[in-house]
Coordinates of C-alpha atoms and ligand atoms in Angstrom, one line a residue:
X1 CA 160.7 53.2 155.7
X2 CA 162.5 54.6 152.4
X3 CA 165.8 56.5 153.1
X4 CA 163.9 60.0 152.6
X5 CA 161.2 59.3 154.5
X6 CA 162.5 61.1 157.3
X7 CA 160.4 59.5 160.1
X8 CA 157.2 59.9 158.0
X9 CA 155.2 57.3 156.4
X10 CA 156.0 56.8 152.5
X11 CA 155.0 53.6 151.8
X12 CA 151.4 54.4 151.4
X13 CA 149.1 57.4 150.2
X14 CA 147.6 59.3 153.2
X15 CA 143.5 59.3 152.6
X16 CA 141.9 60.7 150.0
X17 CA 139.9 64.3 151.8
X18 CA 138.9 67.9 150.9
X19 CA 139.3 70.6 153.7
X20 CA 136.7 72.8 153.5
X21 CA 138.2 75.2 156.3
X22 CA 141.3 75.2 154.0
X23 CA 138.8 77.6 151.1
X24 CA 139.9 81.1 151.4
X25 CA 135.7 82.1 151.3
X26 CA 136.4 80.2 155.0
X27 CA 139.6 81.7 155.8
X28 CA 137.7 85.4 155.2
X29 CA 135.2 84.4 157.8
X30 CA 137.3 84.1 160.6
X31 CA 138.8 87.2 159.6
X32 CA 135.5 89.4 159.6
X33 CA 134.8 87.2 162.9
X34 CA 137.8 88.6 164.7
X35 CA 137.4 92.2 163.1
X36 CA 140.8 91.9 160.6
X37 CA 141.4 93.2 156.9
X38 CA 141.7 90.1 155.2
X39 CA 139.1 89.0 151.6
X40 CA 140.1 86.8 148.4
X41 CA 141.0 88.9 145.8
X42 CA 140.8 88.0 141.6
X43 CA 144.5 86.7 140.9
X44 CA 145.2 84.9 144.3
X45 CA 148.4 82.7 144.7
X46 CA 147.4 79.9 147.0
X47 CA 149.6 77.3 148.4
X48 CA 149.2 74.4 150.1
X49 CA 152.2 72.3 152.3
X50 CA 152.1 68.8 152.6
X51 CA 149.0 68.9 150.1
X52 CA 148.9 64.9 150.4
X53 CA 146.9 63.7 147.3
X54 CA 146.0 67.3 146.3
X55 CA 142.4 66.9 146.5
X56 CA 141.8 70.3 148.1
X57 CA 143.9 72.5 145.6
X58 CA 142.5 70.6 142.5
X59 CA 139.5 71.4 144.1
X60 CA 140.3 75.1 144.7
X61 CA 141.7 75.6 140.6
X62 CA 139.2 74.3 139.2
X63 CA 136.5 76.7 141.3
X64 CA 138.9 79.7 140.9
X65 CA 140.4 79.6 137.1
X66 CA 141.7 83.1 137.7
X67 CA 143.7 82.2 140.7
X68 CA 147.1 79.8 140.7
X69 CA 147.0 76.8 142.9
X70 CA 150.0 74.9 144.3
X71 CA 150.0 72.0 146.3
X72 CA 153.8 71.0 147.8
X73 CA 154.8 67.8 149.2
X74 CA 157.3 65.2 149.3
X75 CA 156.1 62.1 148.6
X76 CA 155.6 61.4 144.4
X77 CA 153.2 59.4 144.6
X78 CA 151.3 62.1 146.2
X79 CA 151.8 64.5 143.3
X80 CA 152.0 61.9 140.9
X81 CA 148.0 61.8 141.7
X82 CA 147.1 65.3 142.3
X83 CA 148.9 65.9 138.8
X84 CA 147.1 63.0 136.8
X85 CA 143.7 64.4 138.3
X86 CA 144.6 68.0 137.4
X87 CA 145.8 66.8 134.0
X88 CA 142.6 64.7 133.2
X89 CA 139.9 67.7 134.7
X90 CA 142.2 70.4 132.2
X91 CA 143.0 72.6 135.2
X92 CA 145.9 74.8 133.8
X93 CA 145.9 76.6 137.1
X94 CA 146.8 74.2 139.2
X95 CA 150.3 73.1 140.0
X96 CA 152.1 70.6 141.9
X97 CA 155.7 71.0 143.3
X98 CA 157.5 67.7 144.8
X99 CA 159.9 69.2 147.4
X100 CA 161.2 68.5 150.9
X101 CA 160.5 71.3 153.3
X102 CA 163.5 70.8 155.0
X103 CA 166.1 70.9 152.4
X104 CA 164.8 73.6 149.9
X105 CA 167.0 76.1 149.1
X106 CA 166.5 79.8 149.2
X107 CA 166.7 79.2 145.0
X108 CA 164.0 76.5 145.0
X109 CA 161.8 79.0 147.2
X110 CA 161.7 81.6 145.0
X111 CA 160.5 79.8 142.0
X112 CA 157.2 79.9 144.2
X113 CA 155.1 83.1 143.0
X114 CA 154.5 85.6 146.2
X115 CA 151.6 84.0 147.9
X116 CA 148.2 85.1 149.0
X117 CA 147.5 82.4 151.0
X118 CA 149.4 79.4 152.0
X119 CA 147.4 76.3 154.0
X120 CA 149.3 73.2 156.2
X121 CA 146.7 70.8 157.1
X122 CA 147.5 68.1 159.6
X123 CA 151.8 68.4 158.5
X124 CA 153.4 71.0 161.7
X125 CA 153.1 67.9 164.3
X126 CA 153.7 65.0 162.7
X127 CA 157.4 66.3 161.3
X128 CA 161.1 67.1 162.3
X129 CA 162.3 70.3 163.5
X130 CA 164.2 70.8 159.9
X131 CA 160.5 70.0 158.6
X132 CA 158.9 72.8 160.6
X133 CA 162.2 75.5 160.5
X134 CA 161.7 75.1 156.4
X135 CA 157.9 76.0 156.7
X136 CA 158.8 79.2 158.5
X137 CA 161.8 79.9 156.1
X138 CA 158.9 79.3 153.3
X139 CA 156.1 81.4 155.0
X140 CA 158.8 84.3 155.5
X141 CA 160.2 84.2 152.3
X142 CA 156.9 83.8 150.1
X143 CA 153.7 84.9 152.2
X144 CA 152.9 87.8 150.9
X145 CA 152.6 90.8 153.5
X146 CA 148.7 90.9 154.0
X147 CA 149.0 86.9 153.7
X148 CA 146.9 84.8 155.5
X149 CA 147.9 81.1 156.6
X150 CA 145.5 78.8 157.9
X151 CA 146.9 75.7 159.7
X152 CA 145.5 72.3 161.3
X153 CA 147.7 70.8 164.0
X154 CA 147.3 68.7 167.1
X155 CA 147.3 70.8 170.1
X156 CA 148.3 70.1 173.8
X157 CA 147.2 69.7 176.1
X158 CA 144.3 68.5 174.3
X159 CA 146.3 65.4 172.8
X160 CA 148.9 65.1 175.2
X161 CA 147.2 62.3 176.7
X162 CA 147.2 60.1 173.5
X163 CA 151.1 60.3 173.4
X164 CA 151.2 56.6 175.5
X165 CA 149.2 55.5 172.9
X166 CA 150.4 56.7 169.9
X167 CA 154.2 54.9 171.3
X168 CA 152.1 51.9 172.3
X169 CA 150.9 52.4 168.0
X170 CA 154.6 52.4 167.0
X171 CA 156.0 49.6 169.1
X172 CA 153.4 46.8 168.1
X173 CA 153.1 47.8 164.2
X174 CA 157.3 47.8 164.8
X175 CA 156.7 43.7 165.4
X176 CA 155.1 43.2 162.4
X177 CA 157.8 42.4 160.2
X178 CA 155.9 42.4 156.6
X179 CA 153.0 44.4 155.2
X180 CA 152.2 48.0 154.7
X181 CA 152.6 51.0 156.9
X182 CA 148.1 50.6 157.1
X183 CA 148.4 47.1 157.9
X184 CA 150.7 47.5 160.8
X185 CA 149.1 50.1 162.6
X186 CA 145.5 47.9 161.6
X187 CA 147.5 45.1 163.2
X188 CA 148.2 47.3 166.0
X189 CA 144.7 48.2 166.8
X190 CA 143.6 44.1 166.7
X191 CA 146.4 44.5 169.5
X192 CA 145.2 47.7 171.3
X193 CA 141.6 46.6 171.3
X194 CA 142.2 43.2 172.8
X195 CA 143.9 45.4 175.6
X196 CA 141.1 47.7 176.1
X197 CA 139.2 44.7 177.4
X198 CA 141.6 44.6 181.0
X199 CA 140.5 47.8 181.3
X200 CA 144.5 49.0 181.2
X201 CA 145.0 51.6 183.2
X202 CA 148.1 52.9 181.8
X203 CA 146.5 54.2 178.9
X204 CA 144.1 57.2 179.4
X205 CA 140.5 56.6 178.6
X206 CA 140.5 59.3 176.3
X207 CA 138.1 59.9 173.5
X208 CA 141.2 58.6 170.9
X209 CA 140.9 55.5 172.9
X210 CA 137.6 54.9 173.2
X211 CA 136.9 55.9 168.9
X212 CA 139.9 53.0 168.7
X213 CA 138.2 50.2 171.3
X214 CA 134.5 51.1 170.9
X215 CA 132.4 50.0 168.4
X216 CA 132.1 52.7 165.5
X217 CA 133.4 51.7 162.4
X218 CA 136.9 51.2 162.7
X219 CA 139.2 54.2 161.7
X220 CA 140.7 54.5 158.0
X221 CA 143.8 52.4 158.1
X222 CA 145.9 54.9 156.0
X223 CA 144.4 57.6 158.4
X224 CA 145.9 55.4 161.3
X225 CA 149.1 54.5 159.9
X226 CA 149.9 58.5 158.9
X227 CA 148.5 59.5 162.4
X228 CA 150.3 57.4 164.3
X229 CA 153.3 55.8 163.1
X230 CA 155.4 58.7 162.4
X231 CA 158.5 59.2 164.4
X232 CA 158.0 62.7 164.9
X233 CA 154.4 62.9 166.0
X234 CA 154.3 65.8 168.8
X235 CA 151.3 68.2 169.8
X236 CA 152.5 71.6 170.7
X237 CA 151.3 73.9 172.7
X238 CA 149.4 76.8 171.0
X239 CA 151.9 79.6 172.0
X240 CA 154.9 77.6 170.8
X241 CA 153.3 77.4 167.2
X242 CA 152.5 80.7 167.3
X243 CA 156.0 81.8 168.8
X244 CA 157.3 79.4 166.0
X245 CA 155.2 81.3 162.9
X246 CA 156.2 84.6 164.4
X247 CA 159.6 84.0 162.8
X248 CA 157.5 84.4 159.6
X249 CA 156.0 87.6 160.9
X250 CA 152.6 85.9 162.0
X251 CA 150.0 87.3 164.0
X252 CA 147.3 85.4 165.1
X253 CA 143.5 85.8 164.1
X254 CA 141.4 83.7 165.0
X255 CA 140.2 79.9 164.9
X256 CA 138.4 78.5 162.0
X257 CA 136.1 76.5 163.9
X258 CA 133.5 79.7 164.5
X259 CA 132.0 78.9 167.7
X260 CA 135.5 78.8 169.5
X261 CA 136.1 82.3 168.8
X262 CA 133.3 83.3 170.9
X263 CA 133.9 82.9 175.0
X264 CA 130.4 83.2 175.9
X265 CA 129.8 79.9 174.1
X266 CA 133.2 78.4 175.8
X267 CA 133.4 79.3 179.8
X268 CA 131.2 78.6 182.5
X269 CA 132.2 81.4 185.6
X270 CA 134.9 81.1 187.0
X271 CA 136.8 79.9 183.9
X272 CA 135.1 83.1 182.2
X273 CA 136.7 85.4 185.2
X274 CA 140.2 83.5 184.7
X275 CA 139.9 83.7 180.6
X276 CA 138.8 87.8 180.4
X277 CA 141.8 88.3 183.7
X278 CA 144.6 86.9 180.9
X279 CA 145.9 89.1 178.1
X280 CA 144.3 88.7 174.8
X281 CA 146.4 86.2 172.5
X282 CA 148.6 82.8 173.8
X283 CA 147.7 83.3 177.3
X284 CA 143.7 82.9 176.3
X285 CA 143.9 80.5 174.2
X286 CA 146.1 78.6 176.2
X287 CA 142.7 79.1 179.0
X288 CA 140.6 78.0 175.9
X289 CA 143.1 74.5 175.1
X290 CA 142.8 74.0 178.9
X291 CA 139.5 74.2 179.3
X292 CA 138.6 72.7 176.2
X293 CA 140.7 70.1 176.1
X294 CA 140.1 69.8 172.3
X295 CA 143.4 67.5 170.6
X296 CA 142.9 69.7 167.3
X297 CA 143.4 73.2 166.2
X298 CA 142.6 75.0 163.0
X299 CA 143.9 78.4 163.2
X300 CA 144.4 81.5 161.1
X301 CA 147.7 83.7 160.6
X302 CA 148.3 86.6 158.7
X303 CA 151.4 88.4 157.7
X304 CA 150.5 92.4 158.8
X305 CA 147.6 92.3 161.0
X306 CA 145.2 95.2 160.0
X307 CA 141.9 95.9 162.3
X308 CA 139.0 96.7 161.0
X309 CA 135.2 97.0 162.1
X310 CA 134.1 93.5 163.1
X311 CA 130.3 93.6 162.9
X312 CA 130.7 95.4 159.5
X313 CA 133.2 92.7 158.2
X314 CA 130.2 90.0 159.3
X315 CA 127.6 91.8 157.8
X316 CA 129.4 91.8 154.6
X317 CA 129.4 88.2 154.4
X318 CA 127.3 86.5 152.2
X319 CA 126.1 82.7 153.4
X320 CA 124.8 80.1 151.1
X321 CA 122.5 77.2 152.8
X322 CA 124.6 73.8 152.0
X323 CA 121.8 71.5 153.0
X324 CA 117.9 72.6 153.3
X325 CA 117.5 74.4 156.4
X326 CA 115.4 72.7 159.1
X327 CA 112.3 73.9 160.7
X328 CA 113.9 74.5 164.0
X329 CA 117.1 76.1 164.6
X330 CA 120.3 73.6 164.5
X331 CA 121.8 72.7 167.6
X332 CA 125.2 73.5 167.7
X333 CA 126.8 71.5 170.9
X334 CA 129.4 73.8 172.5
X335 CA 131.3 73.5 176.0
X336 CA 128.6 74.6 177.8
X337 CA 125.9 73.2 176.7
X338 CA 123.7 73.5 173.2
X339 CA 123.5 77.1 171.2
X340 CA 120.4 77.4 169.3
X341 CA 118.1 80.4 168.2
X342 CA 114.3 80.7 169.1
X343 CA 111.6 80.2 166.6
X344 CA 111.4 84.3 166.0
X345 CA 114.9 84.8 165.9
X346 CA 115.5 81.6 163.6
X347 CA 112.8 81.0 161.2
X348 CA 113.3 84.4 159.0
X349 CA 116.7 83.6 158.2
X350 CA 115.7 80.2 157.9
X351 CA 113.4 81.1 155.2
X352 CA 115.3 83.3 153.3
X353 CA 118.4 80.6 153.3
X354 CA 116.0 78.3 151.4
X355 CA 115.3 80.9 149.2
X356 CA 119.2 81.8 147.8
X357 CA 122.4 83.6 149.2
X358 CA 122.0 86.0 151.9
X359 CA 124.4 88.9 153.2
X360 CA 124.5 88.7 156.9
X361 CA 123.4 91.9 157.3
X362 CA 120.3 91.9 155.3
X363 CA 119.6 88.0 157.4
X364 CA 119.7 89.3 160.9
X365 CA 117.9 92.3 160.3
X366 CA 114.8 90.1 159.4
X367 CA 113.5 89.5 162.3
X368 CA 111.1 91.7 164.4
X369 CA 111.7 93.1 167.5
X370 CA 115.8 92.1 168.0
X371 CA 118.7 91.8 165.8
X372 CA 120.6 88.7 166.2
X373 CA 124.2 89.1 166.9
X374 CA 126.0 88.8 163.6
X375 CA 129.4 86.6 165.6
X376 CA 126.4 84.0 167.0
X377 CA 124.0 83.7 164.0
X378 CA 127.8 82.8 162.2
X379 CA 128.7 80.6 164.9
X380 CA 125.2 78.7 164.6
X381 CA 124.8 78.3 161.1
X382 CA 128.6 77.6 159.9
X383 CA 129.0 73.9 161.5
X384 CA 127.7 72.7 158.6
X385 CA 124.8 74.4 157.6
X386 CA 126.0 77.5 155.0
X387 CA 128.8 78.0 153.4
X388 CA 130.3 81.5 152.1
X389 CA 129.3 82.1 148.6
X390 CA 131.5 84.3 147.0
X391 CA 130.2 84.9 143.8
X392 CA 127.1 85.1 141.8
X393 CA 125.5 81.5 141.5
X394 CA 126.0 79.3 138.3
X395 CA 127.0 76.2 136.7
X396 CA 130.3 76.6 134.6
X397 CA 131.6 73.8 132.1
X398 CA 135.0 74.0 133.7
X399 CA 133.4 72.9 137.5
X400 CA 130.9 70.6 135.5
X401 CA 134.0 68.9 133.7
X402 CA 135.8 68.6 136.6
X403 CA 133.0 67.0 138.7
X404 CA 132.7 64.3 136.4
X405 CA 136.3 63.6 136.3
X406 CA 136.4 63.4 140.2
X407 CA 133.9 61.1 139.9
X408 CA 135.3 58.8 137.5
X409 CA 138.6 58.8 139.7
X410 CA 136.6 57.9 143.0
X411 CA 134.9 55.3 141.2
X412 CA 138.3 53.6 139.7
X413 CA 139.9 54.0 143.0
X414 CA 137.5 51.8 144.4
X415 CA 137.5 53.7 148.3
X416 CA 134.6 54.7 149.6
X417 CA 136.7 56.8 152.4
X418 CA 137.6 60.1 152.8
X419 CA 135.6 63.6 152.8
X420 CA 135.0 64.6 148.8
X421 CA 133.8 67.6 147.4
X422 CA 132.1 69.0 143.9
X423 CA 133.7 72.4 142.8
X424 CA 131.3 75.4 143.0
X425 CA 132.1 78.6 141.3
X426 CA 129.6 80.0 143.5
X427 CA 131.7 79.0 146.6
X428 CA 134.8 79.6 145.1
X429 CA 135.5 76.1 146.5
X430 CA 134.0 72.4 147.2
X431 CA 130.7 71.6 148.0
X432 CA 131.1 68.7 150.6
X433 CA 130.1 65.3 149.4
X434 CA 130.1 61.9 150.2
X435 CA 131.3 59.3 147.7
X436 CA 127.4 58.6 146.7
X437 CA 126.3 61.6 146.8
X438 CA 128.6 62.6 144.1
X439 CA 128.3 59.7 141.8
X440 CA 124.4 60.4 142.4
X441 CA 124.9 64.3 141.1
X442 CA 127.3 63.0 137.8
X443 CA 124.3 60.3 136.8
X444 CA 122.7 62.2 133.7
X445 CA 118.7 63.1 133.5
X446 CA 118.5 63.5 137.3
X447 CA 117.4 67.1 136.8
X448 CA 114.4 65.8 134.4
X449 CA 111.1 66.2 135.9
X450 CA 110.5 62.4 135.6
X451 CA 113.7 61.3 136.8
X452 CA 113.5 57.8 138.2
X453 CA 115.1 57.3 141.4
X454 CA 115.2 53.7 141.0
X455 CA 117.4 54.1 137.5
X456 CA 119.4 56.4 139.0
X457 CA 120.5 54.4 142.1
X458 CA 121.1 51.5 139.8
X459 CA 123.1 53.6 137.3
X460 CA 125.1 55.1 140.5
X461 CA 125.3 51.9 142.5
X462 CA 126.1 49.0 139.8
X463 CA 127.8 46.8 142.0
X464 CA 124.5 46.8 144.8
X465 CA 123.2 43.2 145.9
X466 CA 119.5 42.7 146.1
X467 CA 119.6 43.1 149.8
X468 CA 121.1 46.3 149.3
X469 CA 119.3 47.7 146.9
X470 CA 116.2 48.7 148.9
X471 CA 117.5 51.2 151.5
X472 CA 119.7 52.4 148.7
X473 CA 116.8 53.3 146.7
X474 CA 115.1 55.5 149.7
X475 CA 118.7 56.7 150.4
X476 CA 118.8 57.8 146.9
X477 CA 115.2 58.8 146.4
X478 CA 115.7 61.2 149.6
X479 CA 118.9 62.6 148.3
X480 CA 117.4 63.9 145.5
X481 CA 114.3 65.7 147.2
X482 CA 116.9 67.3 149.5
X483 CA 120.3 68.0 147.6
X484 CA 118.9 68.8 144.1
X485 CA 117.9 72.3 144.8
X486 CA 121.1 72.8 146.8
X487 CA 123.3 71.4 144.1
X488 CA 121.5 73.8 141.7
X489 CA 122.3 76.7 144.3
X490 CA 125.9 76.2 143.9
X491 CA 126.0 75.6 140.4
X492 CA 127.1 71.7 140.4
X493 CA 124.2 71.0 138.3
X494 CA 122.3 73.7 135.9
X495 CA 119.4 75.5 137.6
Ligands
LIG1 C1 148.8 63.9 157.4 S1 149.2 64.3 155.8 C2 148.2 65.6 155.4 C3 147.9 65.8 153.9 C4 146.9 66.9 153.6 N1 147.3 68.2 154.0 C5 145.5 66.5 154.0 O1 145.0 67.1 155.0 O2 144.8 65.6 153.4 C6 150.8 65.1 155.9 C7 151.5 65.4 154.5 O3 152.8 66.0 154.7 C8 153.7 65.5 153.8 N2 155.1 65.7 154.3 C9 155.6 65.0 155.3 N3 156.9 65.4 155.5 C10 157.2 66.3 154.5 C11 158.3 67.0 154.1 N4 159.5 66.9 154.7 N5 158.2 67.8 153.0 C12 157.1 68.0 152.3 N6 155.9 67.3 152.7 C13 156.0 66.5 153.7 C14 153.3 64.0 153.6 O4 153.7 63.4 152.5 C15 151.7 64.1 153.7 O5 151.2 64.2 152.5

């Protein structure tokens, strides 16, 4: 560990990922969803803490030009990357700041423009106290009032059960003397799954444990290693975040994962009667962690809470399909049981999706007889299935030129892991993609009436075996029946 690690890992770059709940069109839904004053505005400053490899705010600038993106963290090799990506993809608007949240200075602070919007994925529980003391002194200093802050965090008691484990992590990749800070903690999994077969019962069964010991593909080893083996990893309770951001002048929204906002989806009676008897805020969500038992939270801040009405807020949105919508209604698992809309409700709005971008308002007045509630249709829809559009549709050159750099970067890195995206001016933010599915989109001609699948998978695929080749061709050949039109919708590709 390097002397300014500071009980993180340094010694290797965290994985490679686009957040797509970190997108301020995102941010603005949970804010309609909980009834609060709160849309992206031209001119945005947008921050983002412990940014890792900057793939979301590179993302985010070259979508927005008119807003300023910053991406902060303390590891150069970090920026280093997010820079040379910026550089190469032209983004002027994007800017990276290599800093130590616990030792800036009240001087170093204020060379940070007043922010909009400042996001801290997966950073509050894996550092010190001095780490999280200078993201408060940041948020208070620079969050605008009216700011919004969206944060991703391991929650308790949710992931309290993992902390044996994540010791158990730390003390065997500690015996490895050599190697990486991914190739001890994949050293320490050999270990850990070997032990899963005495059946140990030290070690909670929990759903950690069994993604570790079962038999999906084994988990990213720079994932692991910047899960696991920091010193400070702690999940907090929610109401100790939230007393903690409150020194900022905080208030809480709302969570960014839709359904969760809505109790009817969460509590079976009695939990219901217990949840509505608690005051609104930390005591019901600590009912909904409890319950719930989830190990991560996304949640939404702001700085100057202003209500206003909820349903119109909803109705104002505006949703983009991000995949063809299905004949029948998605089913969207939730604590009790599976949330789906009939065929009269659904197929209307289904319909109208597939045609373009829909305001909410106009898509649950169409169907007859009953109008769906605005909070559920969201709820239904957004784990996965739309995205918010914020403006009009439209490929730009800017987006277009940064797609293909993205794509020549992914394919010189080599990794096919991590979550990637294409910037869409219409979403004012990424289009989720795999790896293939983006060096599918950059391959030139696909748009052409007689585009050959077979060309293009070769083209996108070079290094395939002949084995391989088959089911990549129907892979391909079924990606481009199914995500052309959607790439067109959001302007990766001209329509
Ligand atoms: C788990 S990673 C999350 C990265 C990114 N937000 C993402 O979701 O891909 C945590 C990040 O916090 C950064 N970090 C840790 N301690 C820090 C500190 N003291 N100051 C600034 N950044 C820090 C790390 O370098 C790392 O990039």
């Amino acid at each position: 560990m390097t002397a300014w690690a500071q009980g993180y890992v340094t010694d290797s770059p965290y994985t490679f990922s686009y957040q797509p709940a970190q997108a301020p069109g995102h941010i603005a839904m949970v804010c309609a969803m909980a009834g609060v004053a709160w849309q992206p505005r031209p001119g945005m400053a947008v921050l983002d803490i412990g940014c890792g490899r900057g793939l979301t705010v590179n993302v985010l600038a070259a979508a927005n030009p008119d807003w300023n993106v910053i991406g902060l963290d303390y590891n150069p090799a970090h920026i280093a990357e997010a820079q040379e990506l910026a550089e190469a993809a032209e983004l002027a608007n994007a800017g990276f700041v290599e800093a130590d949240l616990a030792a800036m200075t009240d001087a170093e602070l204020d060379q940070l423009p007043e922010l909009d919007v400042v996001t801290i994925h997966g950073v509050w529980t894996w550092v010190s106290d001095a780490v999280r003391a200078g993201i408060v002194r940041l948020l208070a200093r620079r969050l605008k009032p009216g700011g919004v802050c969206y944060i991703g965090y391991n929650v308790l008691p949710g992931f309290g059960a993992d902390a044996a484990l994540q010791r158990l992590f730390r003390h065997l990749a500690a015996l490895e003397r050599t190697g990486t800070s991914p190739e001890r903690a994949a050293a320490a999994l050999e270990t850990i799954r070997g032990l899963q077969a005495s059946r140990p019962v030290h070690l909670a069964n929990t759903p950690m444990f069994q993604r570790l010991t079962g038999d999906e593909p084994a988990l990213d080893g720079a994932y692991l290693a910047h899960e696991f083996l920091t010193e400070h990893w702690r999940p907090v309770f929610f109401e100790d975040l939230a007393a903690a951001l409150a020194g900022a002048k905080l208030e809480y929204v709302g969570s960014a994962t839709m359904h969760e906002n809505i109790p009817d989806m969460l509590f079976e009676e009695p939990q219901r009667r217990v949840h509505d008897s608690l005051p609104h805020g930390a005591p019901r969500e600590f009912m909904k962690d409890l319950c719930l038992q989830r190990p991560f939270r996304r949640d939404v801040f702001i700085r100057g809470l202003r209500r206003v009405d909820r349903i119109a807020a909803l109705d104002r949105l505006v949703l983009a399909a991000a995949r063809p919508m299905p004949e029948e209604s998605p089913k969207l698992v939730v604590p009790v049981g599976i949330a789906e809309m009939g065929p009269d409700l659904y197929a209307p709005m289904a319909a109208a999706l597939n045609e373009g971008p829909q305001a909410l308002g106009h898509l649950r007045h169409l169907p007859q007889g009953r109008t769906p509630n605005p909070a559920e249709v969201l709820a239904i829809f957004s784990g996965g299935m739309v995205l918010p559009a914020l403006r009009e549709g439209g490929p730009s050159p800017r987006t277009d030129h940064f797609n293909r750099v993205l794509h020549r970067f992914a394919q010189a890195s080599g990794s096919t892991e991590g979550q990637l995206a294409m910037a869409s001016p219409m979403a004012a933010g990424g289009l989720p993609c795999s790896w293939v599915e983006l060096a599918v989109c950059m391959q030139p001609g696909i748009t052409a009436p007689d585009a050959d699948p077979v060309a293009i998978t070769h083209r996108a695929l070079p290094h395939l075996t002949e084995e391989q080749a088959p089911g990549a061709i129907e892979l391909v050949t079924r990606m481009l029946a199914e995500r052309l039109p959607i790439w067109r919708r959001f302007g990766v590709l001209p329509g």
